[in-house]
Amino acid sequence: TIFGITNAISNVCGILGPMIVGYFTASGATIANWSDVFYITAAVYTLSAVFYAIFASAEQQSWGVAKSAQEKKRQPR
């Protein structure tokens, strides 16, 4: 389900991206219009990086540690 959610979000971004660029460059593909697109893109990336830096954790989870063969044998199913 996580894969489906992230895939849906990425597809929405892929659809909205060209629409937003088209909105900003509707009056012509000038340097000023493209700089607006660049600044919006840079702001989205920067805000995403700040969000990740604040809320992300490098703590290893219990399910991410490989168990030895003996530990696997000891655990009843």
PDB file of C-alpha atoms in Angstrom:
ATOM      1  CA  THR A   1       0.000   0.000   0.000  1.00  0.00           C
ATOM      2  CA  ILE A   2       2.891   2.400   0.682  1.00  0.00           C
ATOM      3  CA  PHE A   3       4.168   1.799  -2.839  1.00  0.00           C
ATOM      4  CA  GLY A   4       0.737   2.582  -4.262  1.00  0.00           C
ATOM      5  CA  ILE A   5       0.467   5.824  -2.307  1.00  0.00           C
ATOM      6  CA  THR A   6       3.931   7.067  -3.290  1.00  0.00           C
ATOM      7  CA  ASN A   7       3.388   5.993  -6.888  1.00  0.00           C
ATOM      8  CA  ALA A   8       0.096   7.915  -7.038  1.00  0.00           C
ATOM      9  CA  ILE A   9       1.738  11.044  -5.621  1.00  0.00           C
ATOM     10  CA  SER A  10       4.597  10.837  -8.120  1.00  0.00           C
ATOM     11  CA  ASN A  11       2.129  10.418 -10.985  1.00  0.00           C
ATOM     12  CA  VAL A  12       0.173  13.473  -9.851  1.00  0.00           C
ATOM     13  CA  CYS A  13       3.420  15.466  -9.809  1.00  0.00           C
ATOM     14  CA  GLY A  14       4.203  14.222 -13.307  1.00  0.00           C
ATOM     15  CA  ILE A  15       0.829  15.477 -14.507  1.00  0.00           C
ATOM     16  CA  LEU A  16       0.843  18.803 -12.656  1.00  0.00           C
ATOM     17  CA  GLY A  17       4.435  19.720 -13.561  1.00  0.00           C
ATOM     18  CA  PRO A  18       3.846  20.415 -17.255  1.00  0.00           C
ATOM     19  CA  MET A  19       0.559  22.166 -16.459  1.00  0.00           C
ATOM     20  CA  ILE A  20       2.287  24.545 -14.044  1.00  0.00           C
ATOM     21  CA  VAL A  21       5.096  25.233 -16.520  1.00  0.00           C
ATOM     22  CA  GLY A  22       2.495  25.898 -19.208  1.00  0.00           C
ATOM     23  CA  TYR A  23       0.749  28.377 -16.919  1.00  0.00           C
ATOM     24  CA  PHE A  24       3.951  30.321 -16.243  1.00  0.00           C
ATOM     25  CA  THR A  25       5.152  30.290 -19.844  1.00  0.00           C
ATOM     26  CA  ALA A  26       1.763  31.003 -21.460  1.00  0.00           C
ATOM     27  CA  SER A  27       2.821  34.533 -22.403  1.00  0.00           C
ATOM     28  CA  GLY A  28       5.991  33.250 -24.054  1.00  0.00           C
ATOM     29  CA  ALA A  29       9.079  31.309 -23.143  1.00  0.00           C
ATOM     30  CA  THR A  30      11.079  34.258 -21.861  1.00  0.00           C
ATOM     31  CA  ILE A  31      13.972  34.137 -19.430  1.00  0.00           C
ATOM     32  CA  ALA A  32      11.820  35.847 -16.788  1.00  0.00           C
ATOM     33  CA  ASN A  33       9.083  33.221 -17.097  1.00  0.00           C
ATOM     34  CA  TRP A  34      11.547  30.348 -16.944  1.00  0.00           C
ATOM     35  CA  SER A  35      13.293  31.910 -13.955  1.00  0.00           C
ATOM     36  CA  ASP A  36       9.945  31.855 -12.128  1.00  0.00           C
ATOM     37  CA  VAL A  37       9.635  28.142 -12.936  1.00  0.00           C
ATOM     38  CA  PHE A  38      13.194  27.588 -11.713  1.00  0.00           C
ATOM     39  CA  TYR A  39      12.601  29.447  -8.434  1.00  0.00           C
ATOM     40  CA  ILE A  40       9.397  27.531  -7.727  1.00  0.00           C
ATOM     41  CA  THR A  41      11.165  24.236  -8.414  1.00  0.00           C
ATOM     42  CA  ALA A  42      14.096  25.239  -6.199  1.00  0.00           C
ATOM     43  CA  ALA A  43      11.700  26.243  -3.406  1.00  0.00           C
ATOM     44  CA  VAL A  44       9.879  22.895  -3.573  1.00  0.00           C
ATOM     45  CA  TYR A  45      13.166  20.970  -3.433  1.00  0.00           C
ATOM     46  CA  THR A  46      14.497  23.131  -0.591  1.00  0.00           C
ATOM     47  CA  LEU A  47      11.330  22.797   1.487  1.00  0.00           C
ATOM     48  CA  SER A  48      11.335  19.044   0.908  1.00  0.00           C
ATOM     49  CA  ALA A  49      14.969  18.799   2.019  1.00  0.00           C
ATOM     50  CA  VAL A  50      14.294  20.874   5.152  1.00  0.00           C
ATOM     51  CA  PHE A  51      11.275  18.705   6.003  1.00  0.00           C
ATOM     52  CA  TYR A  52      13.391  15.575   5.547  1.00  0.00           C
ATOM     53  CA  ALA A  53      16.254  16.988   7.631  1.00  0.00           C
ATOM     54  CA  ILE A  54      13.895  17.836  10.497  1.00  0.00           C
ATOM     55  CA  PHE A  55      11.774  14.689  10.582  1.00  0.00           C
ATOM     56  CA  ALA A  56      14.014  11.935   9.162  1.00  0.00           C
ATOM     57  CA  SER A  57      15.853   9.494  11.382  1.00  0.00           C
ATOM     58  CA  ALA A  58      18.956   7.409  10.763  1.00  0.00           C
ATOM     59  CA  GLU A  59      17.982   4.995  13.516  1.00  0.00           C
ATOM     60  CA  GLN A  60      18.180   1.405  12.349  1.00  0.00           C
ATOM     61  CA  GLN A  61      14.921  -0.487  12.686  1.00  0.00           C
ATOM     62  CA  SER A  62      14.668  -3.976  14.140  1.00  0.00           C
ATOM     63  CA  TRP A  63      13.327  -5.412  10.888  1.00  0.00           C
ATOM     64  CA  GLY A  64      16.337  -4.056   8.980  1.00  0.00           C
ATOM     65  CA  VAL A  65      18.919  -6.155  10.821  1.00  0.00           C
ATOM     66  CA  ALA A  66      19.824  -9.523   9.321  1.00  0.00           C
ATOM     67  CA  LYS A  67      19.503 -12.406  11.733  1.00  0.00           C
ATOM     68  CA  SER A  68      22.059 -15.180  11.928  1.00  0.00           C
ATOM     69  CA  ALA A  69      21.140 -18.750  11.008  1.00  0.00           C
ATOM     70  CA  GLN A  70      21.150 -19.820  14.676  1.00  0.00           C
ATOM     71  CA  GLU A  71      18.748 -17.051  15.710  1.00  0.00           C
ATOM     72  CA  LYS A  72      16.381 -18.135  12.953  1.00  0.00           C
ATOM     73  CA  LYS A  73      16.467 -21.760  14.157  1.00  0.00           C
ATOM     74  CA  ARG A  74      15.705 -20.779  17.763  1.00  0.00           C
ATOM     75  CA  GLN A  75      12.575 -18.825  16.961  1.00  0.00           C
ATOM     76  CA  PRO A  76       9.432 -20.982  16.851  1.00  0.00           C
ATOM     77  CA  ARG A  77       7.011 -20.343  14.049  1.00  0.00           C
TER      78      ARG A  77
END
